[in-house]
Coordinates of C-alpha atoms in Angstrom, one line a residue:
X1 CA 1.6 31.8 4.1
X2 CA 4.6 30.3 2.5
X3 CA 3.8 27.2 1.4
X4 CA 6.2 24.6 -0.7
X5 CA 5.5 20.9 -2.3
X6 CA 8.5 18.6 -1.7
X7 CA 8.2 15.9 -3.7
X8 CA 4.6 16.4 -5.6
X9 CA 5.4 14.4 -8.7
X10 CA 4.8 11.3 -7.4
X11 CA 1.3 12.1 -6.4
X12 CA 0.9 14.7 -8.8
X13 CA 2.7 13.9 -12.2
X14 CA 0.4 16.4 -14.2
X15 CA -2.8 15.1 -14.9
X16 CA -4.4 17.2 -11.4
X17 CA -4.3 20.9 -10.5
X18 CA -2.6 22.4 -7.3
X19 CA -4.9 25.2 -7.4
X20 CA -6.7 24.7 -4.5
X21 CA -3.3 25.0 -2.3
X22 CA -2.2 28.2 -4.4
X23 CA -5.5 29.3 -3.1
X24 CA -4.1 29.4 0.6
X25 CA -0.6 30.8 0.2
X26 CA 2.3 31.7 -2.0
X27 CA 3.1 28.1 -3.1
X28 CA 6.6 26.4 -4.4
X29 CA 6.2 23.2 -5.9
X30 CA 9.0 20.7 -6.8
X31 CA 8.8 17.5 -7.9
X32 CA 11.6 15.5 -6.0
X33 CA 13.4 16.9 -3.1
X34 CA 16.8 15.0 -2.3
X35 CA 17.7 15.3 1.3
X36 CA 20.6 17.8 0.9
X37 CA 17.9 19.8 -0.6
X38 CA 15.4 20.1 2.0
X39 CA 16.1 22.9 4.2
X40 CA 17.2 25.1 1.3
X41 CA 14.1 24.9 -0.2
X42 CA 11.8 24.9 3.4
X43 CA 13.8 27.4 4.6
X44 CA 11.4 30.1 4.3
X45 CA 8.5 28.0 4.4
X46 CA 5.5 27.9 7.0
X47 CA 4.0 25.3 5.6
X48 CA 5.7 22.0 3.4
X49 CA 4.0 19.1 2.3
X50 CA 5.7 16.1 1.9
X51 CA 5.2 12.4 0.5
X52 CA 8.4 10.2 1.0
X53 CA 10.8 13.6 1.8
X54 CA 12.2 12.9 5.5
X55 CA 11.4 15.4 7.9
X56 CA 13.6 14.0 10.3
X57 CA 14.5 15.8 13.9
X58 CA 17.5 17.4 12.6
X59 CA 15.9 19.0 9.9
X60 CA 12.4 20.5 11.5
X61 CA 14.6 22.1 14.3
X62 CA 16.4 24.2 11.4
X63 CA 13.4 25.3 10.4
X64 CA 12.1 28.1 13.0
X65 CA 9.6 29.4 10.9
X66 CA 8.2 25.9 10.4
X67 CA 4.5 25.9 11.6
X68 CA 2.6 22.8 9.6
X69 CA 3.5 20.0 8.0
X70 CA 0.8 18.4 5.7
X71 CA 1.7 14.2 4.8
X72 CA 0.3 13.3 1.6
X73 CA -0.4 9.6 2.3
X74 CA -1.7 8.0 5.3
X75 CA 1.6 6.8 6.9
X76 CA 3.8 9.2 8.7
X77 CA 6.7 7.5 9.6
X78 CA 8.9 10.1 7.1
X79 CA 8.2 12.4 10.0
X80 CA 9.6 12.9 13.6
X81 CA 6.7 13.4 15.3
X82 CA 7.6 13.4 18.3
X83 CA 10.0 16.7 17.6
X84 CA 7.5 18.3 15.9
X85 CA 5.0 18.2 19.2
X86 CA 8.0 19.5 20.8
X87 CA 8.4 22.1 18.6
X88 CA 4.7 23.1 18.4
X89 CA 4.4 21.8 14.7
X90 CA 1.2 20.7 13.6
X91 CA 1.8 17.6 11.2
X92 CA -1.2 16.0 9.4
X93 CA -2.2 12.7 7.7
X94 CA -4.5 11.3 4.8
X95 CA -7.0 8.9 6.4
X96 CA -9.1 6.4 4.0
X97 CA -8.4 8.2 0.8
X98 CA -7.5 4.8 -1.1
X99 CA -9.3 2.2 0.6
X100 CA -11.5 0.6 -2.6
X101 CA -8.1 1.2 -4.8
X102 CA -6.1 -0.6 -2.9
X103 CA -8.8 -3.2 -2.3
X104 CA -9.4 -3.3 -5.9
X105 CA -5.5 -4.0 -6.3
X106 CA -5.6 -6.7 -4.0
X107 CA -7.9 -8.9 -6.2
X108 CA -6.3 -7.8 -9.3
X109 CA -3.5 -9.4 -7.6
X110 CA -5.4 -12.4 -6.9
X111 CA -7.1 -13.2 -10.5
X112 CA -4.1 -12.6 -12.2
X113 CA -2.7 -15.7 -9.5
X114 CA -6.0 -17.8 -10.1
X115 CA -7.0 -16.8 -13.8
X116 CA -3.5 -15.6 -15.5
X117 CA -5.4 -13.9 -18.0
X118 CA -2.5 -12.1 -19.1
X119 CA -0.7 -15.0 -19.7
X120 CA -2.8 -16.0 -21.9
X121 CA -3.6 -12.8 -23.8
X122 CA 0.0 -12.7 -24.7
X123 CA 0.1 -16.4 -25.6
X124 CA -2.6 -15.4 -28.0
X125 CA -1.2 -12.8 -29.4
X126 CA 1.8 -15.1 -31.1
X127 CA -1.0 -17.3 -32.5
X128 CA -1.2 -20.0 -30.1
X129 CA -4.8 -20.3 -30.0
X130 CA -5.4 -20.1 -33.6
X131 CA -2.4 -23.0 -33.6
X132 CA -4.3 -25.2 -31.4
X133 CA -5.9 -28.6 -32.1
X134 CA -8.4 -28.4 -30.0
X135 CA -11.0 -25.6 -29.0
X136 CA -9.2 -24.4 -25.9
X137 CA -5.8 -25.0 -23.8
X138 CA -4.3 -24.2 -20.3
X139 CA -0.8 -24.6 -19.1
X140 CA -1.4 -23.4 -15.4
X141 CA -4.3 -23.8 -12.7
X142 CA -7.5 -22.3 -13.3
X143 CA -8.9 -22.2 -9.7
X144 CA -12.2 -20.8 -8.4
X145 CA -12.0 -18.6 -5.6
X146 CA -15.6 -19.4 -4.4
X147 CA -15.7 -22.0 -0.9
X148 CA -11.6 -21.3 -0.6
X149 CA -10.4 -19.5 2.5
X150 CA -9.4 -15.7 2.6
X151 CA -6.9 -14.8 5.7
X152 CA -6.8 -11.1 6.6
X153 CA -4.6 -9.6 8.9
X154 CA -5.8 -6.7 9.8
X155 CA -9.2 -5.3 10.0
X156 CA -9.2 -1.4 9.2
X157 CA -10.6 0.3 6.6
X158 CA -9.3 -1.7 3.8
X159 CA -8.9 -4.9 5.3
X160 CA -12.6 -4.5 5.8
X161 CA -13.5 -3.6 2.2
X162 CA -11.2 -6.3 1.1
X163 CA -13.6 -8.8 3.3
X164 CA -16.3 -7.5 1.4
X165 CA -15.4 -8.1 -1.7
X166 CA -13.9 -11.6 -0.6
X167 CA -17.4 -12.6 0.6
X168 CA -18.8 -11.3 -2.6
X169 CA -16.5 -14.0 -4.9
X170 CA -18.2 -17.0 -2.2
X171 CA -15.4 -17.6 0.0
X172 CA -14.8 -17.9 4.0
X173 CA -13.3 -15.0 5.5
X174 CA -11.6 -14.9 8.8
X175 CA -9.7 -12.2 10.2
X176 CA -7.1 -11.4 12.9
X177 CA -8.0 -8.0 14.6
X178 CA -8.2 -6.3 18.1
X179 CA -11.8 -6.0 17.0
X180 CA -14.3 -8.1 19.1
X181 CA -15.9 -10.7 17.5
X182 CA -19.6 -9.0 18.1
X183 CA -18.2 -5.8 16.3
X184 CA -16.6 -7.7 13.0
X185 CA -18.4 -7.2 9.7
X186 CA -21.2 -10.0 9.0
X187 CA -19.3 -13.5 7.2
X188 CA -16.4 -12.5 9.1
X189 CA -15.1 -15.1 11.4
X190 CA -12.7 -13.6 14.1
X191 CA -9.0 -16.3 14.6
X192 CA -6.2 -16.5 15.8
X193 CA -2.5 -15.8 13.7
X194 CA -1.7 -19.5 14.1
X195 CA -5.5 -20.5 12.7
X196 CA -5.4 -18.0 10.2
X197 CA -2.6 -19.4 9.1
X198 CA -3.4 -22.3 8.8
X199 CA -6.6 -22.7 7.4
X200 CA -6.1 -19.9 4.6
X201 CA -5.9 -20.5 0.4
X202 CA -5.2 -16.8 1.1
X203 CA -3.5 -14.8 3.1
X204 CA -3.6 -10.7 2.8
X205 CA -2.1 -8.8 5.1
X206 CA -3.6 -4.7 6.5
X207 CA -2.0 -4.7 9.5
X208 CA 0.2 -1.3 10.2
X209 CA 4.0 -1.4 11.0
X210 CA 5.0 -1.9 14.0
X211 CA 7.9 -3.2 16.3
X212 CA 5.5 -6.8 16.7
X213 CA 4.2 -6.6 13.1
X214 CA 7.9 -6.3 10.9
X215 CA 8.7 -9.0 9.6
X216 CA 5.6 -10.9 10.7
X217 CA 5.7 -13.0 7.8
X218 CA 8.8 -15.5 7.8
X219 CA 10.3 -18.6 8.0
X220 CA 8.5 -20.3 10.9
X221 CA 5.4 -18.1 9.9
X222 CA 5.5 -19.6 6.6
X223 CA 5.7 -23.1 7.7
X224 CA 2.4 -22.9 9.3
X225 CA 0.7 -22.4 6.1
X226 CA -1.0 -24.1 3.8
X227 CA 1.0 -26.0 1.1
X228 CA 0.5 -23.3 -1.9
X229 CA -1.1 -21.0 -0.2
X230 CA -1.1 -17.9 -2.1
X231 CA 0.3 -14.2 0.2
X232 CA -0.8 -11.1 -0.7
X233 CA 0.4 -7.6 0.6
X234 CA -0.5 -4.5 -0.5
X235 CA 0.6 -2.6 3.1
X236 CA 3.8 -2.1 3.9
X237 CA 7.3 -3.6 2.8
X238 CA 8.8 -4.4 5.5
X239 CA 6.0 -6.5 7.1
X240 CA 7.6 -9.7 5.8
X241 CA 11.1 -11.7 5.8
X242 CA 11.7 -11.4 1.8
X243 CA 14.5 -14.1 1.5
X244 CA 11.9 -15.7 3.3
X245 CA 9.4 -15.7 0.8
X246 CA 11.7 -16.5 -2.2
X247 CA 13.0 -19.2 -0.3
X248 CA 9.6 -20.5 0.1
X249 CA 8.6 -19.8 -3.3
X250 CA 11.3 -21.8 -5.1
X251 CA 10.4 -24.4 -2.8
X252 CA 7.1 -24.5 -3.7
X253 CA 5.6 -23.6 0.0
X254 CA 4.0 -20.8 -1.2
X255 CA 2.5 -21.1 -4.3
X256 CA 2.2 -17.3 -5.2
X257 CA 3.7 -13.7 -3.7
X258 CA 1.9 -10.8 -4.8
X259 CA 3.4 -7.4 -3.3
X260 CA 2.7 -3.7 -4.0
X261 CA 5.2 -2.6 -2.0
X262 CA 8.4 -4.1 -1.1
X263 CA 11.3 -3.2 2.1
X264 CA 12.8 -1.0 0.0
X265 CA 11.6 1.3 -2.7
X266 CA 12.7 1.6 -5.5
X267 CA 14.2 -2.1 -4.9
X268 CA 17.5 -3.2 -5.3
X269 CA 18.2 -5.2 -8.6
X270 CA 19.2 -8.1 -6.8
X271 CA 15.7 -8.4 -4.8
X272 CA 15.1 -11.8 -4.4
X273 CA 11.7 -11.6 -4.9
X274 CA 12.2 -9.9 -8.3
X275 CA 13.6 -12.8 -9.4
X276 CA 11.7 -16.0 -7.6
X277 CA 9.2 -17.9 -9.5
X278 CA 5.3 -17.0 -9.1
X279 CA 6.2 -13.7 -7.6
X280 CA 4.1 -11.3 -8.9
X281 CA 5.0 -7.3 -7.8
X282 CA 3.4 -3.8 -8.8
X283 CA 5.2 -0.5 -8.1
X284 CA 3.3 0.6 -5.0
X285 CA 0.6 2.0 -7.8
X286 CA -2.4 0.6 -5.4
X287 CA -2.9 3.9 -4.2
X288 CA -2.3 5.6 -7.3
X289 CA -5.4 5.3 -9.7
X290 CA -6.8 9.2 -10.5
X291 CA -10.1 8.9 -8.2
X292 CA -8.1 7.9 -4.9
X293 CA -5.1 10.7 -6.1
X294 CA -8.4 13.2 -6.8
X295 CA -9.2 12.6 -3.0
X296 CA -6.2 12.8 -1.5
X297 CA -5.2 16.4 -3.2
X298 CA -9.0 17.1 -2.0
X299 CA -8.2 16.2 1.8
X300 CA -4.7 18.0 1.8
X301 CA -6.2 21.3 0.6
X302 CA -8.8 20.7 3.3
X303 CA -6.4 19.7 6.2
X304 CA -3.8 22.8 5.1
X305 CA -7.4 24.9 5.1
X306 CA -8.4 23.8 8.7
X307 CA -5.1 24.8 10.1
X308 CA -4.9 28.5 8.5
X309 CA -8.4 28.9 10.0
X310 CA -7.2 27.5 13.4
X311 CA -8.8 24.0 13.9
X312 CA -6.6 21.6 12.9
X313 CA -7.9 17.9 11.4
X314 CA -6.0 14.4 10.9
X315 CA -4.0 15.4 13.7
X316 CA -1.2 13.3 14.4
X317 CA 0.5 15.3 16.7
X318 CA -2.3 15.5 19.4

C-alpha cells in the first residue's frame, strides 16, 4: 500500500518515529502540503493522512486510487465526507487522544488570569523585589478560585475532565449539555445557556462546531455575563464573535480572554484580540504536549492497521 503524510510536521516535528506507518506500506512523508500540491503528491497514493490539508470534493474525486483517508486530530471538517461515502472512501478520526492536555491547558490558562505568576517572575527578574520596601508587592488581583463558579459548555470528554479538575480547586460547576441531569458527573449541576451565563466567574467553552454553536459567544451573549467574568476556549475558533470579545475587553465586560485557538490560524496581524488588553492566546499547542502527540501517532497506526486488515475503527464515514 501506498501510503503518503501530507502535512506531518505539525504533529510530528522530529522528536517521534513514523515507523510504525512504514510498517504498513511504502510511505511518503512531507511536512506541509500547499493545496496546489495535493494531488501531485496523492496521486498514486491508497492511503494519505492528513492534519489541516483540505481534502475537499474536488480533489478526492481526482484521486481514483484513493481508498482511506486517516485525520490526525479529532475534527474532520478538512474533509468532504460526504464525497468520500460516495466514493467508497473510508476516512477516520482521533477520538480522546488529548483530553487531560487540553484540560491541563485550560487551567494553565486560568492561573496565569488569577495568579499572573509570570508577571511577576519577569518583574523579578529586573530587580523589583530585591528593590522593594516591604516584604512583598502585587500590582494585579490575586484571586482564589475556590467557592467561585466554573461555566462549561459542553460536556464531552474534556469538558468532563475539565469539571474534574474544577471541583478539585473547590469551586461550583454547572454545565450546559444534552446530558440528563441523572447521567452528569457528581458536583456537576446541569443549566441552562442563559443561567450559565450568568451565574459564572468562568466560562469555558467544549462544545463542537456547528451551525447553532458559531459564534455562540457575542455581543448579546456577553451582556448576560458577569461583570469580569473571565472566557476561556480551548475548542474551536470560530465559536465566538472576536470583535466581540475585544470590544468587551476594552470595556472592561470581560475581565479576561484566554484562547488556544482563534477563527483563523495562523491569525491575521491585525486580530483584534492580539492586541486587546487581558487577552491572553497560545498557538493551538493544547493538544501538542509529547504524551497526547505519542497517542495520537499510536491511534493512527492503529486506525490505518484496522483498515488494511478489513475492519475499519473511528469511522466517520458510517
Amino acid at each position: 500500500m501506498k501510503i503518503t503524510i501530507l502535512d506531518g510536521y505539525g504533529m510530528n516535528p522530529g522528536d517521534l518515529s513514523w515507523d510504525g506507518a512504514a510498517a504498513l506500506g511504502e510511505l511518503k512523508v512531507y511536512d506541509r502540503t500547499a493545496p496546489s500540491e495535493v494531488i501531485g503528491r496523492s496521486a498514486d497514493s491508497e492511503a494519505l493522512l492528513t492534519n489541516k490539508t483540505v481534502l475537499d470534493g474536488e480533489t478526492l474525486r481526482a484521486l481514483p486510487k484513493l481508498k482511506y483517508v486517516g485525520v490526525l486530530a479529532t475534527g474532520y471538517n478538512v474533509v468532504d465526507t460526504a464525497t468520500a461515502r460516495q466514493l467508497g472512501i473510508v476516512v477516520t478520526n482521533i477520538p480522546a487522544y488529548s483530553t487531560m492536555s487540553v484540560a491541563q491547558m485550560v487551567f494553565a490558562h486560568l492561573l496565569n488570569v488569577t495568579d499572573r505568576v509570570e508577571h511577576y517572575a519577569e518583574e523579578n527578574r529586573h530587580g523589583r523585589w530585591s528593590r522593594n520596601p516591604d516584604f512583598c508587592y502585587w500590582d494585579t488581583p490575586v484571586t482564589e478560585l475556590a467557592g467561585k463558579t466554573f461555566g462549561i459548555v459542553g460536556l464531552g470528554h474534556i469538558g468532563q475532565a475539565v469539571a474534574k479538575i474544577a471541583l478539585a480547586f473547590g469551586m461550583k460547576v454547572i454545565a450546559f449539555t444534552s446530558k440528563d441531569p441523572e447521567h452528569l458527573p457528581d458536583g456537576v449541576s446541569k443549566a441552562g445557556l442563559d443561567t450559565l451565563f450568568a451565574e459564572s466567574d468562568v466560562v469555558s467553552l467544549h462544545c463542537p462546531l456547528t451551525p447553532s454553536t458559531e459564534k455562540l459567544i457575542n455581543r448579546e451573549t456577553i451582556s448576560k455575563m458577569k461583570q469580569g467574568a473571565i472566557l476561556i476556549n480551548t475548542g474551536r475558533g470560530p465559536l465566538i464573535d472576536e470583535q466581540a470579545v475585544a470590544d468587551a475587553l476594552r470595556g472592561g465586560k470581560l475581565g479576561a480572554f484566554c484562547a488556544d485557538v482563534l477563527s483563523s490560524e495562523p491569525p491575521a496581524a491585525d486580530n483584534p484580540l492580539l492586541s486587546a488588553p487581558n487577552s491572553f492566546i497560545t498557538p493551538h499547542i493544547a493538544w501538542a504536549s509529547k504524551e497526547a502527540r505519542e497517542r495520537l501517532m499510536q491511534i493512527a497506526v492503529a486506525n490505518l492497521k484496522a483498515f488494511i486488515e478489513g475492519h475499519p475503527v473511528n469511522d466517520v464515514t458510517k
